[in-house]
Short mmCIF file of C-alpha atoms in Angstrom, two decimals:
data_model
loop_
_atom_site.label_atom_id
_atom_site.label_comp_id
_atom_site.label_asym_id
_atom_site.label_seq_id
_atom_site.Cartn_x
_atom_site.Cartn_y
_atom_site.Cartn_z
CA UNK V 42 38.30 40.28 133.21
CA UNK V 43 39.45 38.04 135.98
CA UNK V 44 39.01 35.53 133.75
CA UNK V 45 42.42 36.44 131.67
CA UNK V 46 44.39 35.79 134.77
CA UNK V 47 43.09 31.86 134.34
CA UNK V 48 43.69 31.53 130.63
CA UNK V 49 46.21 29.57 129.01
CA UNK V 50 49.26 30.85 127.01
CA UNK V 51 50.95 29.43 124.26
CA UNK V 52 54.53 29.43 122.64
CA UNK V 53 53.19 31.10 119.93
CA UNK V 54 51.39 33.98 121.86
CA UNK V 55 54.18 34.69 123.57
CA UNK V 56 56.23 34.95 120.21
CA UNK V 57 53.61 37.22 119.13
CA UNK V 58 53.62 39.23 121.92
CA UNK V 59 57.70 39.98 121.82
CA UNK V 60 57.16 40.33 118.08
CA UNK V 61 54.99 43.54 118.40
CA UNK V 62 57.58 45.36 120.60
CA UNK V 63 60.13 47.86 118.93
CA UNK V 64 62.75 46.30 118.33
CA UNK V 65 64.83 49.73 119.82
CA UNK V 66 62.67 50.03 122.76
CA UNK V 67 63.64 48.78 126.18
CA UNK V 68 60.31 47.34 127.59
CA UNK V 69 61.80 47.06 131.02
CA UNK V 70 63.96 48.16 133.84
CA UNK V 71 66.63 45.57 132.72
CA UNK V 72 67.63 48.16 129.61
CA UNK V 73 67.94 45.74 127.56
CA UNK V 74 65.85 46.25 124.15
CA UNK V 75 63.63 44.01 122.79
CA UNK V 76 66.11 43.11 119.68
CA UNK V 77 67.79 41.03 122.38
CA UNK V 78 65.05 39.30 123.42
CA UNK V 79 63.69 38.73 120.38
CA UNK V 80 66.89 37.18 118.87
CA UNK V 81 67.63 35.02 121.99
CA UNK V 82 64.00 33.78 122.56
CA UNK V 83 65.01 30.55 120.63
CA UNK V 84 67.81 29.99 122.58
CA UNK V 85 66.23 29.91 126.02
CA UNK V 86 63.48 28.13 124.63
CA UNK V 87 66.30 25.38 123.50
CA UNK V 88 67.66 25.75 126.67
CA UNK V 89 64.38 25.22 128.50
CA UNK V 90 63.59 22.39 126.59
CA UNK V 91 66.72 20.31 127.08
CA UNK V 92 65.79 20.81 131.06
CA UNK V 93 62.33 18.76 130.27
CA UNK V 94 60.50 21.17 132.37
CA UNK V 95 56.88 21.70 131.49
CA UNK V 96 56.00 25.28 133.63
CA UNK V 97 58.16 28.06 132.89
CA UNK V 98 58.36 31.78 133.03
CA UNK V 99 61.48 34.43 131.99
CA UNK V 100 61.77 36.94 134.17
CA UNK V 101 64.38 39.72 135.46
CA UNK V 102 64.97 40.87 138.69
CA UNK V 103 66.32 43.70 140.16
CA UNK V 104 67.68 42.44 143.40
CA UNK V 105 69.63 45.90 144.51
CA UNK V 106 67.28 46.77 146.93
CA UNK V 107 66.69 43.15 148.18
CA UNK V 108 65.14 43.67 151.68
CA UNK V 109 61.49 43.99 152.72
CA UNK V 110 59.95 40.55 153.19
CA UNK V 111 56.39 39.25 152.72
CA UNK V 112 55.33 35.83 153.99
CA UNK V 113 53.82 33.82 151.26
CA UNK V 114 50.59 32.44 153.20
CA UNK V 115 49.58 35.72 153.76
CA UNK V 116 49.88 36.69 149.88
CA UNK V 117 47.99 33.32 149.44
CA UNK V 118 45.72 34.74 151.92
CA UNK V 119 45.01 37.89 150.36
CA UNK V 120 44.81 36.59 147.02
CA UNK V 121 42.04 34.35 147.79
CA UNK V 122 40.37 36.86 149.97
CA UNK V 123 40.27 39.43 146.68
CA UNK V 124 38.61 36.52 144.16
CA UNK V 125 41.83 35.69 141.73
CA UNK V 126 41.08 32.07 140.28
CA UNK V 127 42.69 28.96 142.23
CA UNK V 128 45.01 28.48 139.05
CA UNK V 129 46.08 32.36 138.70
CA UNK V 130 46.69 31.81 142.74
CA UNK V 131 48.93 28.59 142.33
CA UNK V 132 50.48 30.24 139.52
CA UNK V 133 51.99 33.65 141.46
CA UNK V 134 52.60 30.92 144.47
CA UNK V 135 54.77 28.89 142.14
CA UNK V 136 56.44 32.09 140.88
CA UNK V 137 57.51 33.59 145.09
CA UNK V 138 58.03 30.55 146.36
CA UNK V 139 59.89 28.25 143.94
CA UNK V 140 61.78 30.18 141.65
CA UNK V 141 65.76 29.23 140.59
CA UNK V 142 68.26 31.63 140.40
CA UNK V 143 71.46 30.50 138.21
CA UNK V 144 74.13 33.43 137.87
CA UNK V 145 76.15 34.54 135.13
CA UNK V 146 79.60 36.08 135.94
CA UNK V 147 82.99 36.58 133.98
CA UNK V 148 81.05 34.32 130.85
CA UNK V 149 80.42 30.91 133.60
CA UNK V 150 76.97 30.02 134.85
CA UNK V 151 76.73 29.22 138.14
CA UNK V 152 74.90 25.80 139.75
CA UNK V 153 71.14 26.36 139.90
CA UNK V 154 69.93 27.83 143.91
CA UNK V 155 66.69 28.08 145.23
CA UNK V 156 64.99 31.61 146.95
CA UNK V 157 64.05 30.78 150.46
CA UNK V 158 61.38 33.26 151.69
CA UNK V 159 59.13 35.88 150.83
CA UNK V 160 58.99 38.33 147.96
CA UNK V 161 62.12 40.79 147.84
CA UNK V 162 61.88 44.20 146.23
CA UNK V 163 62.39 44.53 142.75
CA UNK V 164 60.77 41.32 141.79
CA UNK V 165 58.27 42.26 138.88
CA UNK V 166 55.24 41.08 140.99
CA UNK V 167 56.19 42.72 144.35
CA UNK V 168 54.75 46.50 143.59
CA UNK V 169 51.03 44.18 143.00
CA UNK V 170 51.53 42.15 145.47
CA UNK V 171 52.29 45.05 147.92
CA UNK V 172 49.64 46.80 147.22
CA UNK V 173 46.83 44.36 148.07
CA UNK V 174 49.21 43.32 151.34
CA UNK V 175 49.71 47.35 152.30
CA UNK V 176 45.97 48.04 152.05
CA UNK V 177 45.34 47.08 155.64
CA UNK V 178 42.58 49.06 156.77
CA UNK V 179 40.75 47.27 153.33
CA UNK V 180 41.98 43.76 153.11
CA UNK V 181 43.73 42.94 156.52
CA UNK V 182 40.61 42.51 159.14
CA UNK V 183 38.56 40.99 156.67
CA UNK V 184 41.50 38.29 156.32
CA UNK V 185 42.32 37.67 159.47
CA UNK V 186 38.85 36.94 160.29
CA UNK V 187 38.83 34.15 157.62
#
C-alpha cells in the first residue's frame, strides 16, 4: 500500500480523476463544485505550462485559522521514522516548505511570495501530518532517539 504514495501520476490520471466527480458536488472545503474545476483545469494547466515548471500540485488553503506551527525537520523526522518512501518524503517536504502563494483580489493577481515556516492550519496535509507529530507517547521517544 505504501507503495501508492511512491507512484507516478500523469496528466491524464489526474483528468480522469476530476472527470469522475459530480459535476454539482463540492469535493472540498473551498465550496466550489467540481464543474469549476473541471472547466478551468485547461486553463491552469496553460498557465502552468507557460511558467516551464516541471513539479506541480493545485491546492486550496484555508488560511483563517493560520496559527499553530510545526517545524519541518521534525515532520521529515517523523516521516522517515514511520517508513513513507524517500520520494513520497521529498514530495510532502517540497509541498510545506516551498510552496508560492500568488493572491487574487478586486480581478489583479498579486506578485508570486514564498511561505516561510512550518505547516499552518488549514493546509490540506496538516490534519495527517498532525496526527503522526501529536502521537507523542508513540512516535516522539522513538525519534528523538534516532
Amino acid at each position: 500500500m505504501v507503495s501508492l504514495l511512491d507512484a507516478l501520476f500523469t496528466e491524464d490520471k489526474i483528468r480522469e480523476a476530476l472527470f469522475h466527480l459530480f459535476r454539482d458536488k463540492a469535493p472540498g472545503l473551498d465550496g466550489l463544485n467540481a464543474f469549476f474545476s473541471q472547466e478551468k483545469l485547461d486553463y491552469f494547466w496553460v498557465r502552468f505550462l507557460k511558467k516551464g515548471k516541471l513539479g506541480w500540485a493545485f491546492l486550496k488553503l484555508d488560511m483563517e485559522k493560520a496559527f499553530n506551527r510545526v517545524e519541518w525537520s521534525f515532520v521529515e523526522a517523523i516521516l522517515k521514522y514511520v517508513g513513507f518512501p524517500l520520494r513520497f518524503i521529498t514530495l510532502v517536504l517540497r509541498c510545506i516548505s516551498s510552496v508560492s502563494f500568488e493572491l487574487l483580489v478586486n480581478g489583479c493577481l498579486s506578485e508570486s511570495f514564498n511561505s516561510t515556516r512550518g505547516i499552518r492550519q488549514g493546509d490540506p496535509l496538516s490534519p495527517y501530518l498532525f496526527l503522526m507529530v501529536a502521537d507523542r507517547d508513540f512516535l516522539l521517544p522513538s525519534v528523538l532517539r534516532n
